[in-house]
Amino acid sequence: MTPDRHALLVIDVQNDFCPGGALGVDGGDEIVAGINDRMKDAGSVILTQDWHPADHRSFASAHEKAQPFDVTEMPYGQQVLWPDHCVQGSHGAEFHPDLATDRGHLVIRKGFDPAIDSYSAFFENDRMTPTGLHGYLQTRGIRALTLVGLATDFCVNFSAVDAAKLGYGVTVELSLCRAIDLDGSYERALSDMKDAGVTLT
Ligand code: VGL
Ligand code: ZN
């Protein structure tokens, strides 16, 4: 039997999620060298890029009297309101300058619909609108995924749980991820991923 074809999924290693960025994650830049190493022995490398229009509804600035990190109701459910980040074409939306993006086979952008946030690399936060990644992986015969990147408790978590639900074998390499950790979101993410059958290393 041929082994399941494997891809490394590198989530949102962008300037705005690194220290000094608009939504900087502690230690976000420390994982770049290790991710570059992991790319060398991955069968396939896929990068995701958070890619918001300037008036995106996940930004606190798009709501009256809202502060960053408030939680609001959107038509699709609860939504954390973020500082403006990863605005299309901005420096903050670019990949970290040391990330070996040349090794990537596919870049998947998400969060470009102004009305819907998209944490997962597979579905937007309405949990229905696909990004197209599942179709890409299916047509390439990829069945196993290793996830690394930012942030553990949001985009890595949602992507890993969706991938497991879609039937992929999923591993999250925690040493190559860093978390935002908003009100216990990191511990919740770990238990959500374990419950979904994700292997955490
Ligand atoms: C992310 C919050 C907002 C992430 C993206 O990449 O984890 N978090 N947009
Ligand atoms: Zn975002």
PDB file of C-alpha atoms and ligand atoms in Angstrom:
ATOM      1  CA  MET A   1       0.000   0.000   0.000  1.00  0.00           C
ATOM      2  CA  THR A   2       1.277   3.435  -0.812  1.00  0.00           C
ATOM      3  CA  PRO A   3       1.590   5.657   2.249  1.00  0.00           C
ATOM      4  CA  ASP A   4      -0.898   8.501   2.544  1.00  0.00           C
ATOM      5  CA  ARG A   5       0.423  11.482   0.678  1.00  0.00           C
ATOM      6  CA  HIS A   6       1.404  14.164   3.110  1.00  0.00           C
ATOM      7  CA  ALA A   7       1.349  17.958   3.188  1.00  0.00           C
ATOM      8  CA  LEU A   8       2.756  20.506   5.609  1.00  0.00           C
ATOM      9  CA  LEU A   9       0.185  23.260   6.164  1.00  0.00           C
ATOM     10  CA  VAL A  10       1.851  26.497   7.314  1.00  0.00           C
ATOM     11  CA  ILE A  11      -0.792  28.734   8.866  1.00  0.00           C
ATOM     12  CA  ASP A  12      -0.601  32.547   8.739  1.00  0.00           C
ATOM     13  CA  VAL A  13       3.112  33.165   9.405  1.00  0.00           C
ATOM     14  CA  GLN A  14       2.633  36.848   8.567  1.00  0.00           C
ATOM     15  CA  ASN A  15       4.175  40.045   9.917  1.00  0.00           C
ATOM     16  CA  ASP A  16       1.010  41.131  11.742  1.00  0.00           C
ATOM     17  CA  PHE A  17       1.031  37.923  13.826  1.00  0.00           C
ATOM     18  CA  CYS A  18       4.683  38.347  14.782  1.00  0.00           C
ATOM     19  CA  PRO A  19       6.009  40.605  17.595  1.00  0.00           C
ATOM     20  CA  GLY A  20       5.605  44.246  16.564  1.00  0.00           C
ATOM     21  CA  GLY A  21       2.684  43.384  14.282  1.00  0.00           C
ATOM     22  CA  ALA A  22      -0.913  44.575  14.661  1.00  0.00           C
ATOM     23  CA  LEU A  23      -1.950  41.297  16.328  1.00  0.00           C
ATOM     24  CA  GLY A  24       1.489  40.171  17.406  1.00  0.00           C
ATOM     25  CA  VAL A  25       1.682  36.743  19.021  1.00  0.00           C
ATOM     26  CA  ASP A  26       4.405  36.267  21.670  1.00  0.00           C
ATOM     27  CA  GLY A  27       7.253  34.297  20.115  1.00  0.00           C
ATOM     28  CA  GLY A  28       5.551  34.214  16.706  1.00  0.00           C
ATOM     29  CA  ASP A  29       8.863  34.840  14.955  1.00  0.00           C
ATOM     30  CA  GLU A  30      10.699  32.100  16.907  1.00  0.00           C
ATOM     31  CA  ILE A  31       9.041  29.342  14.892  1.00  0.00           C
ATOM     32  CA  VAL A  32      10.135  30.512  11.428  1.00  0.00           C
ATOM     33  CA  ALA A  33      13.513  28.723  11.274  1.00  0.00           C
ATOM     34  CA  GLY A  34      11.996  25.439  12.482  1.00  0.00           C
ATOM     35  CA  ILE A  35       9.178  25.680   9.927  1.00  0.00           C
ATOM     36  CA  ASN A  36      11.715  26.262   7.147  1.00  0.00           C
ATOM     37  CA  ASP A  37      13.490  23.047   8.229  1.00  0.00           C
ATOM     38  CA  ARG A  38      10.246  21.060   8.288  1.00  0.00           C
ATOM     39  CA  MET A  39       9.448  22.236   4.739  1.00  0.00           C
ATOM     40  CA  LYS A  40      12.532  20.400   3.449  1.00  0.00           C
ATOM     41  CA  ASP A  41      11.150  16.934   4.169  1.00  0.00           C
ATOM     42  CA  ALA A  42       7.452  17.629   3.517  1.00  0.00           C
ATOM     43  CA  GLY A  43       5.871  15.965   0.472  1.00  0.00           C
ATOM     44  CA  SER A  44       3.926  19.115  -0.250  1.00  0.00           C
ATOM     45  CA  VAL A  45       3.960  22.576   1.319  1.00  0.00           C
ATOM     46  CA  ILE A  46       0.852  24.747   1.532  1.00  0.00           C
ATOM     47  CA  LEU A  47       0.871  28.244   3.037  1.00  0.00           C
ATOM     48  CA  THR A  48      -2.178  30.157   4.253  1.00  0.00           C
ATOM     49  CA  GLN A  49      -2.426  33.930   4.367  1.00  0.00           C
ATOM     50  CA  ASP A  50      -5.015  35.887   6.343  1.00  0.00           C
ATOM     51  CA  TRP A  51      -6.137  38.464   3.750  1.00  0.00           C
ATOM     52  CA  HIS A  52      -8.720  41.032   4.866  1.00  0.00           C
ATOM     53  CA  PRO A  53     -10.188  44.066   3.104  1.00  0.00           C
ATOM     54  CA  ALA A  54      -9.600  47.296   5.095  1.00  0.00           C
ATOM     55  CA  ASP A  55     -13.267  47.429   6.213  1.00  0.00           C
ATOM     56  CA  HIS A  56     -13.481  43.804   7.353  1.00  0.00           C
ATOM     57  CA  ARG A  57     -16.292  43.110   9.858  1.00  0.00           C
ATOM     58  CA  SER A  58     -13.936  41.201  12.170  1.00  0.00           C
ATOM     59  CA  PHE A  59     -12.146  44.487  12.899  1.00  0.00           C
ATOM     60  CA  ALA A  60     -13.257  46.396  16.011  1.00  0.00           C
ATOM     61  CA  SER A  61     -12.786  49.572  13.941  1.00  0.00           C
ATOM     62  CA  ALA A  62     -15.737  48.517  11.733  1.00  0.00           C
ATOM     63  CA  HIS A  63     -18.144  48.592  14.713  1.00  0.00           C
ATOM     64  CA  GLU A  64     -19.533  51.511  16.713  1.00  0.00           C
ATOM     65  CA  LYS A  65     -18.061  51.775  20.230  1.00  0.00           C
ATOM     66  CA  ALA A  66     -16.280  48.448  20.045  1.00  0.00           C
ATOM     67  CA  GLN A  67     -12.797  47.751  21.408  1.00  0.00           C
ATOM     68  CA  PRO A  68     -10.354  45.150  20.118  1.00  0.00           C
ATOM     69  CA  PHE A  69     -10.952  41.745  21.761  1.00  0.00           C
ATOM     70  CA  ASP A  70     -14.635  42.480  22.496  1.00  0.00           C
ATOM     71  CA  VAL A  71     -16.950  39.680  21.398  1.00  0.00           C
ATOM     72  CA  THR A  72     -19.954  40.446  19.204  1.00  0.00           C
ATOM     73  CA  GLU A  73     -22.780  38.591  17.485  1.00  0.00           C
ATOM     74  CA  MET A  74     -22.492  38.168  13.732  1.00  0.00           C
ATOM     75  CA  PRO A  75     -25.181  36.542  11.538  1.00  0.00           C
ATOM     76  CA  TYR A  76     -23.117  33.326  11.758  1.00  0.00           C
ATOM     77  CA  GLY A  77     -22.506  33.397  15.531  1.00  0.00           C
ATOM     78  CA  GLN A  78     -20.022  34.866  18.015  1.00  0.00           C
ATOM     79  CA  GLN A  79     -17.045  36.751  16.684  1.00  0.00           C
ATOM     80  CA  VAL A  80     -14.035  38.224  18.490  1.00  0.00           C
ATOM     81  CA  LEU A  81     -13.346  41.748  17.228  1.00  0.00           C
ATOM     82  CA  TRP A  82      -9.685  42.135  16.343  1.00  0.00           C
ATOM     83  CA  PRO A  83      -7.361  45.073  15.836  1.00  0.00           C
ATOM     84  CA  ASP A  84      -7.045  45.836  12.097  1.00  0.00           C
ATOM     85  CA  HIS A  85      -4.624  43.206  10.776  1.00  0.00           C
ATOM     86  CA  CYS A  86      -3.475  41.489   7.574  1.00  0.00           C
ATOM     87  CA  VAL A  87      -5.036  44.114   5.332  1.00  0.00           C
ATOM     88  CA  GLN A  88      -4.686  43.065   1.697  1.00  0.00           C
ATOM     89  CA  GLY A  89      -1.464  44.389   0.192  1.00  0.00           C
ATOM     90  CA  SER A  90      -0.103  45.804   3.462  1.00  0.00           C
ATOM     91  CA  HIS A  91       3.283  45.023   5.009  1.00  0.00           C
ATOM     92  CA  GLY A  92       1.492  43.317   7.898  1.00  0.00           C
ATOM     93  CA  ALA A  93      -0.177  40.875   5.518  1.00  0.00           C
ATOM     94  CA  GLU A  94       3.142  39.792   4.000  1.00  0.00           C
ATOM     95  CA  PHE A  95       4.743  36.576   5.141  1.00  0.00           C
ATOM     96  CA  HIS A  96       7.532  36.909   7.716  1.00  0.00           C
ATOM     97  CA  PRO A  97      10.577  37.905   5.639  1.00  0.00           C
ATOM     98  CA  ASP A  98      12.585  34.841   6.740  1.00  0.00           C
ATOM     99  CA  LEU A  99       9.861  32.306   5.901  1.00  0.00           C
ATOM    100  CA  ALA A 100      11.011  30.115   2.987  1.00  0.00           C
ATOM    101  CA  THR A 101       7.906  30.848   0.913  1.00  0.00           C
ATOM    102  CA  ASP A 102       9.645  29.661  -2.272  1.00  0.00           C
ATOM    103  CA  ARG A 103       9.169  26.119  -0.952  1.00  0.00           C
ATOM    104  CA  GLY A 104       5.374  26.553  -0.978  1.00  0.00           C
ATOM    105  CA  HIS A 105       3.328  24.782  -3.672  1.00  0.00           C
ATOM    106  CA  LEU A 106       0.079  26.624  -2.937  1.00  0.00           C
ATOM    107  CA  VAL A 107      -0.844  29.811  -1.095  1.00  0.00           C
ATOM    108  CA  ILE A 108      -4.429  29.874   0.079  1.00  0.00           C
ATOM    109  CA  ARG A 109      -5.846  33.256   1.077  1.00  0.00           C
ATOM    110  CA  LYS A 110      -8.788  33.544   3.454  1.00  0.00           C
ATOM    111  CA  GLY A 111     -10.872  36.204   5.163  1.00  0.00           C
ATOM    112  CA  PHE A 112     -11.364  38.258   1.998  1.00  0.00           C
ATOM    113  CA  ASP A 113     -15.186  38.360   2.249  1.00  0.00           C
ATOM    114  CA  PRO A 114     -15.799  41.640   4.149  1.00  0.00           C
ATOM    115  CA  ALA A 115     -18.764  40.140   6.022  1.00  0.00           C
ATOM    116  CA  ILE A 116     -17.294  36.811   7.221  1.00  0.00           C
ATOM    117  CA  ASP A 117     -14.156  35.979   9.164  1.00  0.00           C
ATOM    118  CA  SER A 118     -12.228  32.853   8.262  1.00  0.00           C
ATOM    119  CA  TYR A 119     -10.027  31.194  10.865  1.00  0.00           C
ATOM    120  CA  SER A 120      -9.967  27.790   9.193  1.00  0.00           C
ATOM    121  CA  ALA A 121      -8.025  27.022   6.044  1.00  0.00           C
ATOM    122  CA  PHE A 122     -11.042  24.914   4.945  1.00  0.00           C
ATOM    123  CA  PHE A 123     -14.231  26.853   5.779  1.00  0.00           C
ATOM    124  CA  GLU A 124     -15.093  30.438   6.619  1.00  0.00           C
ATOM    125  CA  ASN A 125     -16.559  31.170  10.059  1.00  0.00           C
ATOM    126  CA  ASP A 126     -20.107  30.591   8.775  1.00  0.00           C
ATOM    127  CA  ARG A 127     -18.792  26.989   8.778  1.00  0.00           C
ATOM    128  CA  MET A 128     -20.285  26.530   5.268  1.00  0.00           C
ATOM    129  CA  THR A 129     -18.342  28.538   2.696  1.00  0.00           C
ATOM    130  CA  PRO A 130     -15.394  26.466   1.472  1.00  0.00           C
ATOM    131  CA  THR A 131     -11.973  27.953   0.712  1.00  0.00           C
ATOM    132  CA  GLY A 132     -11.251  25.323  -1.941  1.00  0.00           C
ATOM    133  CA  LEU A 133      -8.384  23.688  -0.020  1.00  0.00           C
ATOM    134  CA  HIS A 134     -10.242  20.386   0.451  1.00  0.00           C
ATOM    135  CA  GLY A 135     -10.753  20.046  -3.310  1.00  0.00           C
ATOM    136  CA  TYR A 136      -7.092  20.784  -3.943  1.00  0.00           C
ATOM    137  CA  LEU A 137      -5.936  18.174  -1.430  1.00  0.00           C
ATOM    138  CA  GLN A 138      -8.392  15.575  -2.746  1.00  0.00           C
ATOM    139  CA  THR A 139      -7.355  15.995  -6.357  1.00  0.00           C
ATOM    140  CA  ARG A 140      -3.699  15.663  -5.330  1.00  0.00           C
ATOM    141  CA  GLY A 141      -4.419  12.537  -3.267  1.00  0.00           C
ATOM    142  CA  ILE A 142      -3.164  14.086  -0.021  1.00  0.00           C
ATOM    143  CA  ARG A 143      -4.643  12.374   3.053  1.00  0.00           C
ATOM    144  CA  ALA A 144      -2.282  13.360   5.885  1.00  0.00           C
ATOM    145  CA  LEU A 145      -1.513  16.842   7.159  1.00  0.00           C
ATOM    146  CA  THR A 146       0.936  18.374   9.608  1.00  0.00           C
ATOM    147  CA  LEU A 147      -0.028  21.864  10.784  1.00  0.00           C
ATOM    148  CA  VAL A 148       2.306  24.548  12.112  1.00  0.00           C
ATOM    149  CA  GLY A 149       2.030  28.331  12.441  1.00  0.00           C
ATOM    150  CA  LEU A 150      -0.082  31.071  14.030  1.00  0.00           C
ATOM    151  CA  ALA A 151      -2.112  31.235  16.057  1.00  0.00           C
ATOM    152  CA  THR A 152      -2.438  27.857  17.818  1.00  0.00           C
ATOM    153  CA  ASP A 153      -5.774  28.722  19.423  1.00  0.00           C
ATOM    154  CA  PHE A 154      -7.478  30.322  16.393  1.00  0.00           C
ATOM    155  CA  CYS A 155      -6.434  29.563  12.835  1.00  0.00           C
ATOM    156  CA  VAL A 156      -4.337  26.463  13.590  1.00  0.00           C
ATOM    157  CA  ASN A 157      -7.041  25.051  15.867  1.00  0.00           C
ATOM    158  CA  PHE A 158      -9.954  25.677  13.466  1.00  0.00           C
ATOM    159  CA  SER A 159      -7.968  24.315  10.522  1.00  0.00           C
ATOM    160  CA  ALA A 160      -6.894  21.185  12.405  1.00  0.00           C
ATOM    161  CA  VAL A 161     -10.406  20.416  13.693  1.00  0.00           C
ATOM    162  CA  ASP A 162     -11.945  20.910  10.227  1.00  0.00           C
ATOM    163  CA  ALA A 163      -9.255  18.731   8.628  1.00  0.00           C
ATOM    164  CA  ALA A 164      -9.929  15.938  11.119  1.00  0.00           C
ATOM    165  CA  LYS A 165     -13.694  16.214  10.493  1.00  0.00           C
ATOM    166  CA  LEU A 166     -13.015  15.932   6.750  1.00  0.00           C
ATOM    167  CA  GLY A 167     -11.185  12.664   7.381  1.00  0.00           C
ATOM    168  CA  TYR A 168      -7.525  13.676   7.095  1.00  0.00           C
ATOM    169  CA  GLY A 169      -4.916  12.275   9.444  1.00  0.00           C
ATOM    170  CA  VAL A 170      -3.907  15.436  11.322  1.00  0.00           C
ATOM    171  CA  THR A 171      -0.884  16.281  13.457  1.00  0.00           C
ATOM    172  CA  VAL A 172      -0.259  19.698  15.014  1.00  0.00           C
ATOM    173  CA  GLU A 173       3.373  20.300  15.898  1.00  0.00           C
ATOM    174  CA  LEU A 174       2.929  22.545  18.937  1.00  0.00           C
ATOM    175  CA  SER A 175       6.603  23.516  19.179  1.00  0.00           C
ATOM    176  CA  LEU A 176       6.189  25.202  15.764  1.00  0.00           C
ATOM    177  CA  CYS A 177       3.025  27.104  16.779  1.00  0.00           C
ATOM    178  CA  ARG A 178       2.383  30.049  19.112  1.00  0.00           C
ATOM    179  CA  ALA A 179      -0.926  31.121  20.721  1.00  0.00           C
ATOM    180  CA  ILE A 180      -2.817  34.390  21.283  1.00  0.00           C
ATOM    181  CA  ASP A 181      -4.385  32.939  24.490  1.00  0.00           C
ATOM    182  CA  LEU A 182      -7.479  35.064  24.992  1.00  0.00           C
ATOM    183  CA  ASP A 183      -9.468  34.146  28.155  1.00  0.00           C
ATOM    184  CA  GLY A 184      -8.336  30.520  28.225  1.00  0.00           C
ATOM    185  CA  SER A 185      -8.598  30.017  24.473  1.00  0.00           C
ATOM    186  CA  TYR A 186      -5.315  28.083  24.371  1.00  0.00           C
ATOM    187  CA  GLU A 187      -6.427  25.358  26.800  1.00  0.00           C
ATOM    188  CA  ARG A 188      -9.823  25.135  25.071  1.00  0.00           C
ATOM    189  CA  ALA A 189      -8.135  24.781  21.700  1.00  0.00           C
ATOM    190  CA  LEU A 190      -5.957  21.918  22.950  1.00  0.00           C
ATOM    191  CA  SER A 191      -8.966  20.012  24.242  1.00  0.00           C
ATOM    192  CA  ASP A 192     -11.020  20.748  21.072  1.00  0.00           C
ATOM    193  CA  MET A 193      -8.212  19.421  18.894  1.00  0.00           C
ATOM    194  CA  LYS A 194      -7.773  16.292  21.061  1.00  0.00           C
ATOM    195  CA  ASP A 195     -11.537  15.648  20.989  1.00  0.00           C
ATOM    196  CA  ALA A 196     -11.490  15.877  17.192  1.00  0.00           C
ATOM    197  CA  GLY A 197      -8.785  13.208  17.023  1.00  0.00           C
ATOM    198  CA  VAL A 198      -5.885  15.526  16.187  1.00  0.00           C
ATOM    199  CA  THR A 199      -2.443  14.286  17.258  1.00  0.00           C
ATOM    200  CA  LEU A 200      -0.553  16.961  19.223  1.00  0.00           C
ATOM    201  CA  THR A 201       3.215  16.688  19.330  1.00  0.00           C
TER     202      THR A 201
HETATM  203  C1  VGL B   1      -6.038  34.765  13.285  1.00  0.00           C
HETATM  204  C2  VGL B   1      -7.317  36.130  14.596  1.00  0.00           C
HETATM  205  C3  VGL B   1      -7.764  36.813  13.487  1.00  0.00           C
HETATM  206  C4  VGL B   1      -5.069  33.625  13.202  1.00  0.00           C
HETATM  207  C5  VGL B   1      -6.492  35.432  12.156  1.00  0.00           C
HETATM  208  O1  VGL B   1      -4.316  33.530  12.198  1.00  0.00           O
HETATM  209  O2  VGL B   1      -5.027  32.814  14.158  1.00  0.00           O
HETATM  210  N1  VGL B   1      -6.472  35.115  14.483  1.00  0.00           N
HETATM  211  N2  VGL B   1      -7.341  36.459  12.272  1.00  0.00           N
HETATM  212 ZN    ZN B   2      -7.802  37.697  10.627  1.00  0.00          ZN
END
